[in-house]
Short mmCIF file of N, CA, C and O in Angstrom, two decimals:
data_model
loop_
_atom_site.label_atom_id
_atom_site.label_comp_id
_atom_site.label_asym_id
_atom_site.label_seq_id
_atom_site.Cartn_x
_atom_site.Cartn_y
_atom_site.Cartn_z
N MET A 1 -8.73 7.05 -24.00
CA MET A 1 -8.50 7.17 -22.57
C MET A 1 -7.22 6.41 -22.22
O MET A 1 -7.04 5.26 -22.58
N SER A 2 -6.31 7.06 -21.51
CA SER A 2 -5.05 6.41 -21.17
C SER A 2 -5.17 5.67 -19.84
O SER A 2 -5.98 6.01 -18.99
N GLN A 3 -4.36 4.67 -19.72
CA GLN A 3 -4.37 3.83 -18.51
C GLN A 3 -3.56 4.50 -17.40
O GLN A 3 -2.52 5.11 -17.66
N THR A 4 -4.02 4.39 -16.16
CA THR A 4 -3.28 4.94 -15.02
C THR A 4 -1.99 4.15 -14.84
O THR A 4 -2.01 2.92 -14.83
N PRO A 5 -0.85 4.84 -14.70
CA PRO A 5 0.42 4.13 -14.50
C PRO A 5 0.38 3.22 -13.26
O PRO A 5 -0.25 3.56 -12.25
N ALA A 6 1.05 2.09 -13.34
CA ALA A 6 1.05 1.09 -12.27
C ALA A 6 1.55 1.63 -10.94
O ALA A 6 1.13 1.19 -9.88
N ALA A 7 2.45 2.61 -10.97
CA ALA A 7 3.05 3.11 -9.73
C ALA A 7 2.23 4.17 -9.02
O ALA A 7 2.55 4.57 -7.90
N VAL A 8 1.16 4.65 -9.64
CA VAL A 8 0.35 5.70 -9.01
C VAL A 8 -0.26 5.16 -7.71
O VAL A 8 -0.80 4.06 -7.67
N GLY A 9 -0.14 5.95 -6.64
CA GLY A 9 -0.69 5.56 -5.35
C GLY A 9 0.20 6.03 -4.22
O GLY A 9 1.15 6.78 -4.42
N THR A 10 -0.12 5.58 -3.03
CA THR A 10 0.65 5.91 -1.83
C THR A 10 1.48 4.70 -1.45
O THR A 10 0.95 3.59 -1.33
N TRP A 11 2.77 4.91 -1.26
CA TRP A 11 3.73 3.84 -0.98
C TRP A 11 4.52 4.14 0.29
O TRP A 11 4.83 5.30 0.56
N ILE A 12 4.84 3.10 1.02
CA ILE A 12 5.85 3.21 2.07
C ILE A 12 7.12 2.58 1.50
O ILE A 12 7.13 1.39 1.17
N LEU A 13 8.13 3.41 1.31
CA LEU A 13 9.40 2.96 0.77
C LEU A 13 10.34 2.57 1.89
O LEU A 13 10.17 3.02 3.04
N LYS A 14 11.34 1.76 1.57
CA LYS A 14 12.29 1.35 2.59
C LYS A 14 13.66 1.18 1.93
O LYS A 14 13.78 0.52 0.90
N PHE A 15 14.67 1.82 2.53
CA PHE A 15 16.04 1.65 2.09
C PHE A 15 16.98 1.95 3.24
O PHE A 15 16.62 2.65 4.20
N VAL A 16 18.16 1.37 3.18
CA VAL A 16 19.15 1.53 4.24
C VAL A 16 20.32 2.34 3.69
O VAL A 16 20.86 2.01 2.63
N THR A 17 20.67 3.40 4.40
CA THR A 17 21.78 4.28 4.00
C THR A 17 22.82 4.31 5.12
O THR A 17 22.58 3.72 6.19
N PRO A 18 23.92 5.02 4.92
CA PRO A 18 24.91 5.13 6.00
C PRO A 18 24.35 5.76 7.28
O PRO A 18 24.89 5.54 8.36
N ILE A 19 23.24 6.52 7.19
CA ILE A 19 22.65 7.11 8.40
C ILE A 19 21.55 6.24 8.99
O ILE A 19 20.90 6.62 9.94
N GLY A 20 21.33 5.05 8.40
CA GLY A 20 20.34 4.13 8.93
C GLY A 20 19.21 3.84 7.96
O GLY A 20 19.23 4.28 6.81
N GLU A 21 18.22 3.08 8.44
CA GLU A 21 17.07 2.71 7.62
C GLU A 21 16.09 3.88 7.54
O GLU A 21 15.77 4.49 8.56
N LEU A 22 15.63 4.17 6.34
CA LEU A 22 14.65 5.24 6.14
C LEU A 22 13.40 4.63 5.51
O LEU A 22 13.48 3.73 4.68
N THR A 23 12.23 5.14 5.93
CA THR A 23 10.95 4.63 5.43
C THR A 23 10.03 5.79 5.06
O THR A 23 9.01 6.02 5.72
N PRO A 24 10.37 6.52 4.01
CA PRO A 24 9.51 7.64 3.62
C PRO A 24 8.20 7.18 3.01
O PRO A 24 8.09 6.06 2.49
N GLU A 25 7.21 8.05 3.07
CA GLU A 25 5.95 7.82 2.37
C GLU A 25 6.04 8.58 1.04
O GLU A 25 6.44 9.74 1.01
N ALA A 26 5.68 7.91 -0.05
CA ALA A 26 5.69 8.53 -1.37
C ALA A 26 4.28 8.48 -1.94
O ALA A 26 3.69 7.41 -2.05
N VAL A 27 3.75 9.65 -2.28
CA VAL A 27 2.46 9.73 -2.94
C VAL A 27 2.75 10.09 -4.39
O VAL A 27 3.16 11.21 -4.70
N LEU A 28 2.58 9.09 -5.29
CA LEU A 28 2.87 9.26 -6.70
C LEU A 28 1.56 9.52 -7.45
O LEU A 28 0.63 8.72 -7.37
N ASN A 29 1.49 10.65 -8.13
CA ASN A 29 0.27 11.08 -8.82
C ASN A 29 0.34 10.80 -10.32
O ASN A 29 1.42 10.84 -10.91
N ALA A 30 -0.81 10.58 -10.93
CA ALA A 30 -0.89 10.28 -12.36
C ALA A 30 -0.40 11.45 -13.22
O ALA A 30 0.03 11.25 -14.36
N ASP A 31 -0.43 12.67 -12.69
CA ASP A 31 0.00 13.84 -13.47
C ASP A 31 1.51 14.03 -13.50
O ASP A 31 2.01 15.02 -14.04
N GLY A 32 2.28 13.08 -12.93
CA GLY A 32 3.74 13.17 -12.96
C GLY A 32 4.34 13.95 -11.81
O GLY A 32 5.51 14.32 -11.85
N THR A 33 3.55 14.22 -10.78
CA THR A 33 4.07 14.87 -9.57
C THR A 33 4.03 13.87 -8.43
O THR A 33 3.40 12.82 -8.52
N ALA A 34 4.71 14.23 -7.34
CA ALA A 34 4.72 13.36 -6.15
C ALA A 34 5.06 14.19 -4.93
O ALA A 34 5.65 15.27 -5.03
N LEU A 35 4.68 13.67 -3.78
CA LEU A 35 5.11 14.22 -2.49
C LEU A 35 5.79 13.09 -1.73
O LEU A 35 5.22 12.00 -1.58
N ILE A 36 6.99 13.35 -1.26
CA ILE A 36 7.75 12.38 -0.48
C ILE A 36 7.85 12.95 0.94
O ILE A 36 8.35 14.06 1.13
N THR A 37 7.35 12.21 1.93
CA THR A 37 7.41 12.66 3.31
C THR A 37 8.36 11.76 4.07
O THR A 37 8.22 10.53 4.08
N ILE A 38 9.34 12.38 4.70
CA ILE A 38 10.37 11.67 5.45
C ILE A 38 10.56 12.41 6.78
O ILE A 38 10.05 13.52 6.94
N ASP A 39 11.26 11.81 7.70
CA ASP A 39 11.41 12.37 9.05
C ASP A 39 11.76 13.86 9.07
O ASP A 39 11.31 14.58 9.93
N PHE A 40 12.55 14.32 8.11
CA PHE A 40 13.01 15.70 8.16
C PHE A 40 12.26 16.62 7.21
O PHE A 40 12.72 17.70 6.89
N GLY A 41 11.06 16.21 6.73
CA GLY A 41 10.24 17.12 5.93
C GLY A 41 9.56 16.47 4.75
O GLY A 41 9.64 15.26 4.55
N THR A 42 8.87 17.30 3.98
CA THR A 42 8.16 16.85 2.78
C THR A 42 8.82 17.46 1.57
O THR A 42 9.15 18.65 1.56
N ILE A 43 9.02 16.64 0.55
CA ILE A 43 9.69 17.06 -0.67
C ILE A 43 8.69 16.94 -1.82
O ILE A 43 8.07 15.90 -2.00
N GLU A 44 8.56 18.00 -2.60
CA GLU A 44 7.70 17.97 -3.78
C GLU A 44 8.53 17.54 -4.98
O GLU A 44 9.62 18.07 -5.22
N VAL A 45 8.02 16.58 -5.73
CA VAL A 45 8.67 16.09 -6.94
C VAL A 45 7.82 16.52 -8.12
O VAL A 45 6.61 16.26 -8.15
N LEU A 46 8.43 17.18 -9.10
CA LEU A 46 7.67 17.71 -10.22
C LEU A 46 7.79 16.88 -11.49
O LEU A 46 7.05 17.11 -12.44
N GLU A 47 8.74 15.93 -11.54
CA GLU A 47 8.93 15.16 -12.76
C GLU A 47 9.07 13.68 -12.46
O GLU A 47 10.17 13.14 -12.42
N VAL A 48 7.95 13.02 -12.27
CA VAL A 48 7.93 11.57 -12.13
C VAL A 48 7.70 11.00 -13.52
O VAL A 48 6.81 11.44 -14.24
N VAL A 49 8.53 10.03 -13.91
CA VAL A 49 8.41 9.43 -15.25
C VAL A 49 7.91 8.00 -15.10
O VAL A 49 8.51 7.20 -14.38
N TYR A 50 6.79 7.72 -15.77
CA TYR A 50 6.21 6.39 -15.77
C TYR A 50 6.46 5.74 -17.12
O TYR A 50 6.28 6.38 -18.16
N ASP A 51 6.86 4.48 -17.11
CA ASP A 51 7.05 3.73 -18.35
C ASP A 51 6.59 2.29 -18.08
O ASP A 51 7.35 1.47 -17.57
N GLY A 52 5.31 2.03 -18.36
CA GLY A 52 4.75 0.71 -18.05
C GLY A 52 4.76 0.49 -16.55
O GLY A 52 4.20 1.28 -15.79
N ASP A 53 5.44 -0.57 -16.10
CA ASP A 53 5.55 -0.87 -14.67
C ASP A 53 6.72 -0.17 -13.99
O ASP A 53 6.96 -0.36 -12.80
N ASP A 54 7.48 0.63 -14.75
CA ASP A 54 8.66 1.31 -14.20
C ASP A 54 8.34 2.75 -13.83
O ASP A 54 7.51 3.40 -14.48
N VAL A 55 9.03 3.23 -12.80
CA VAL A 55 8.89 4.62 -12.38
C VAL A 55 10.27 5.15 -12.01
O VAL A 55 11.09 4.43 -11.43
N THR A 56 10.55 6.41 -12.39
CA THR A 56 11.80 7.07 -11.99
C THR A 56 11.49 8.50 -11.60
O THR A 56 10.58 9.13 -12.14
N PHE A 57 12.27 9.01 -10.64
CA PHE A 57 12.19 10.41 -10.27
C PHE A 57 13.44 10.79 -9.49
O PHE A 57 14.14 9.93 -8.96
N SER A 58 13.73 12.09 -9.47
CA SER A 58 14.87 12.61 -8.71
C SER A 58 14.36 13.62 -7.70
O SER A 58 13.38 14.32 -7.95
N VAL A 59 15.05 13.68 -6.58
CA VAL A 59 14.70 14.63 -5.52
C VAL A 59 15.96 15.26 -4.97
O VAL A 59 17.04 14.66 -5.01
N THR A 60 15.82 16.46 -4.45
CA THR A 60 16.89 17.11 -3.71
C THR A 60 16.51 17.08 -2.25
O THR A 60 15.43 17.56 -1.87
N VAL A 61 17.35 16.49 -1.43
CA VAL A 61 17.06 16.29 -0.01
C VAL A 61 18.01 17.15 0.82
O VAL A 61 19.23 17.09 0.63
N GLN A 62 17.44 17.95 1.74
CA GLN A 62 18.22 18.72 2.69
C GLN A 62 18.37 17.88 3.95
O GLN A 62 17.38 17.52 4.57
N MET A 63 19.61 17.56 4.31
CA MET A 63 19.88 16.77 5.51
C MET A 63 20.88 17.52 6.36
O MET A 63 21.51 18.47 5.88
N PRO A 64 21.04 17.12 7.62
CA PRO A 64 21.98 17.84 8.50
C PRO A 64 23.39 17.95 7.92
O PRO A 64 24.08 18.93 8.16
N MET A 65 23.81 16.97 7.11
CA MET A 65 25.15 17.01 6.56
C MET A 65 25.24 17.66 5.18
O MET A 65 26.25 17.61 4.53
N GLY A 66 24.12 18.25 4.72
CA GLY A 66 24.14 18.95 3.45
C GLY A 66 22.98 18.58 2.54
O GLY A 66 22.06 17.87 2.94
N GLU A 67 23.06 19.07 1.31
CA GLU A 67 22.03 18.84 0.32
C GLU A 67 22.48 17.71 -0.61
O GLU A 67 23.63 17.67 -1.04
N PHE A 68 21.55 16.79 -0.91
CA PHE A 68 21.87 15.65 -1.77
C PHE A 68 20.83 15.51 -2.87
O PHE A 68 19.64 15.63 -2.62
N GLU A 69 21.29 15.24 -4.07
CA GLU A 69 20.42 14.90 -5.20
C GLU A 69 20.35 13.38 -5.25
O GLU A 69 21.38 12.70 -5.31
N LEU A 70 19.15 12.84 -5.18
CA LEU A 70 18.95 11.39 -5.20
C LEU A 70 18.00 11.02 -6.33
O LEU A 70 17.06 11.74 -6.62
N THR A 71 18.26 9.88 -6.96
CA THR A 71 17.41 9.38 -8.03
C THR A 71 16.86 8.02 -7.62
O THR A 71 17.59 7.19 -7.07
N VAL A 72 15.58 7.80 -7.88
CA VAL A 72 14.91 6.54 -7.60
C VAL A 72 14.48 5.93 -8.93
O VAL A 72 13.94 6.64 -9.79
N ALA A 73 14.75 4.65 -9.10
CA ALA A 73 14.25 3.89 -10.25
C ALA A 73 13.72 2.57 -9.71
O ALA A 73 14.43 1.85 -9.00
N ALA A 74 12.45 2.26 -10.01
CA ALA A 74 11.83 1.06 -9.46
C ALA A 74 10.85 0.46 -10.45
O ALA A 74 10.37 1.12 -11.36
N THR A 75 10.54 -0.81 -10.21
CA THR A 75 9.56 -1.54 -11.00
C THR A 75 8.46 -2.03 -10.07
O THR A 75 8.74 -2.56 -9.00
N VAL A 76 7.22 -1.83 -10.50
CA VAL A 76 6.05 -2.23 -9.71
C VAL A 76 5.62 -3.63 -10.11
O VAL A 76 5.54 -3.96 -11.30
N GLU A 77 5.34 -4.45 -9.09
CA GLU A 77 4.74 -5.77 -9.29
C GLU A 77 3.59 -5.87 -8.30
O GLU A 77 3.80 -6.11 -7.12
N GLY A 78 2.36 -5.61 -8.80
CA GLY A 78 1.19 -5.63 -7.92
C GLY A 78 1.26 -4.50 -6.91
O GLY A 78 1.37 -3.33 -7.28
N ASP A 79 1.25 -4.85 -5.62
CA ASP A 79 1.31 -3.85 -4.55
C ASP A 79 2.70 -3.74 -3.94
O ASP A 79 2.87 -3.25 -2.82
N ASN A 80 3.72 -4.17 -4.69
CA ASN A 80 5.11 -4.07 -4.24
C ASN A 80 5.94 -3.43 -5.33
O ASN A 80 5.61 -3.51 -6.51
N LEU A 81 7.00 -2.78 -4.91
CA LEU A 81 7.96 -2.27 -5.89
C LEU A 81 9.36 -2.55 -5.39
O LEU A 81 9.58 -2.73 -4.19
N SER A 82 10.29 -2.61 -6.31
CA SER A 82 11.70 -2.80 -5.95
C SER A 82 12.56 -2.08 -6.97
O SER A 82 12.16 -1.91 -8.13
N GLY A 83 13.70 -1.63 -6.52
CA GLY A 83 14.61 -0.92 -7.40
C GLY A 83 15.80 -0.40 -6.64
O GLY A 83 16.27 -1.04 -5.69
N SER A 84 16.27 0.78 -7.03
CA SER A 84 17.46 1.38 -6.44
C SER A 84 17.26 2.87 -6.20
O SER A 84 16.48 3.52 -6.89
N LEU A 85 18.01 3.36 -5.23
CA LEU A 85 18.11 4.78 -4.94
C LEU A 85 19.59 5.09 -5.03
O LEU A 85 20.40 4.35 -4.46
N TRP A 86 19.98 6.14 -5.76
CA TRP A 86 21.39 6.46 -5.83
C TRP A 86 21.62 7.95 -5.89
O TRP A 86 20.74 8.73 -6.19
N GLY A 87 22.85 8.30 -5.54
CA GLY A 87 23.28 9.70 -5.54
C GLY A 87 24.73 9.74 -5.12
O GLY A 87 25.43 8.73 -5.12
N SER A 88 25.19 10.91 -4.71
CA SER A 88 26.59 11.08 -4.34
C SER A 88 26.98 10.26 -3.11
O SER A 88 28.16 10.01 -2.88
N VAL A 89 25.98 9.82 -2.34
CA VAL A 89 26.27 9.03 -1.13
C VAL A 89 26.33 7.53 -1.41
O VAL A 89 26.58 6.74 -0.51
N GLY A 90 26.07 7.11 -2.66
CA GLY A 90 26.12 5.69 -3.01
C GLY A 90 24.84 5.21 -3.64
O GLY A 90 23.93 5.99 -3.93
N THR A 91 24.78 3.90 -3.84
CA THR A 91 23.60 3.25 -4.41
C THR A 91 23.06 2.26 -3.40
O THR A 91 23.83 1.50 -2.80
N PHE A 92 21.74 2.26 -3.22
CA PHE A 92 21.11 1.42 -2.20
C PHE A 92 19.89 0.73 -2.76
O PHE A 92 19.12 1.33 -3.52
N PRO A 93 19.64 -0.53 -2.39
CA PRO A 93 18.41 -1.19 -2.80
C PRO A 93 17.20 -0.52 -2.15
O PRO A 93 17.29 -0.04 -1.02
N LEU A 94 16.10 -0.51 -2.87
CA LEU A 94 14.88 0.16 -2.43
C LEU A 94 13.72 -0.81 -2.61
O LEU A 94 13.63 -1.49 -3.63
N THR A 95 12.84 -0.87 -1.62
CA THR A 95 11.61 -1.64 -1.75
C THR A 95 10.46 -0.74 -1.33
O THR A 95 10.65 0.29 -0.69
N GLY A 96 9.25 -1.16 -1.66
CA GLY A 96 8.08 -0.38 -1.27
C GLY A 96 6.84 -1.24 -1.26
O GLY A 96 6.75 -2.25 -1.97
N VAL A 97 5.87 -0.85 -0.42
CA VAL A 97 4.59 -1.53 -0.31
C VAL A 97 3.50 -0.47 -0.49
O VAL A 97 3.52 0.58 0.18
N ARG A 98 2.56 -0.76 -1.38
CA ARG A 98 1.46 0.17 -1.65
C ARG A 98 0.53 0.24 -0.42
O ARG A 98 0.14 -0.77 0.14
N GLN A 99 0.16 1.46 -0.05
CA GLN A 99 -0.78 1.69 1.04
C GLN A 99 -2.18 1.95 0.50
O GLN A 99 -3.17 1.66 1.15
N SER A 100 -2.25 2.56 -0.67
CA SER A 100 -3.54 2.83 -1.33
C SER A 100 -3.30 3.14 -2.78
O SER A 100 -2.21 3.38 -3.22
#
């Protein structure tokens, strides 16, 4: 029986970009999928990679100024995570708090 990855659960993420602070909800599933809900819609993620306490995934986000590919890499410590979000718009620190 395999252990459930540390990042599995519902998280409120927080990062600041040139368009302001964003706080999407991320539901990370043990099967390697996720749903990210943000002000402008819900994004399905099909390839979440878990490695011990680390998690990475990429998303394509449709925003008023165009489409952006963003990658998240974070490390879980208990009910908190921290890492980075990056893409063509830059690199930004990312934090998160587990909701469930």
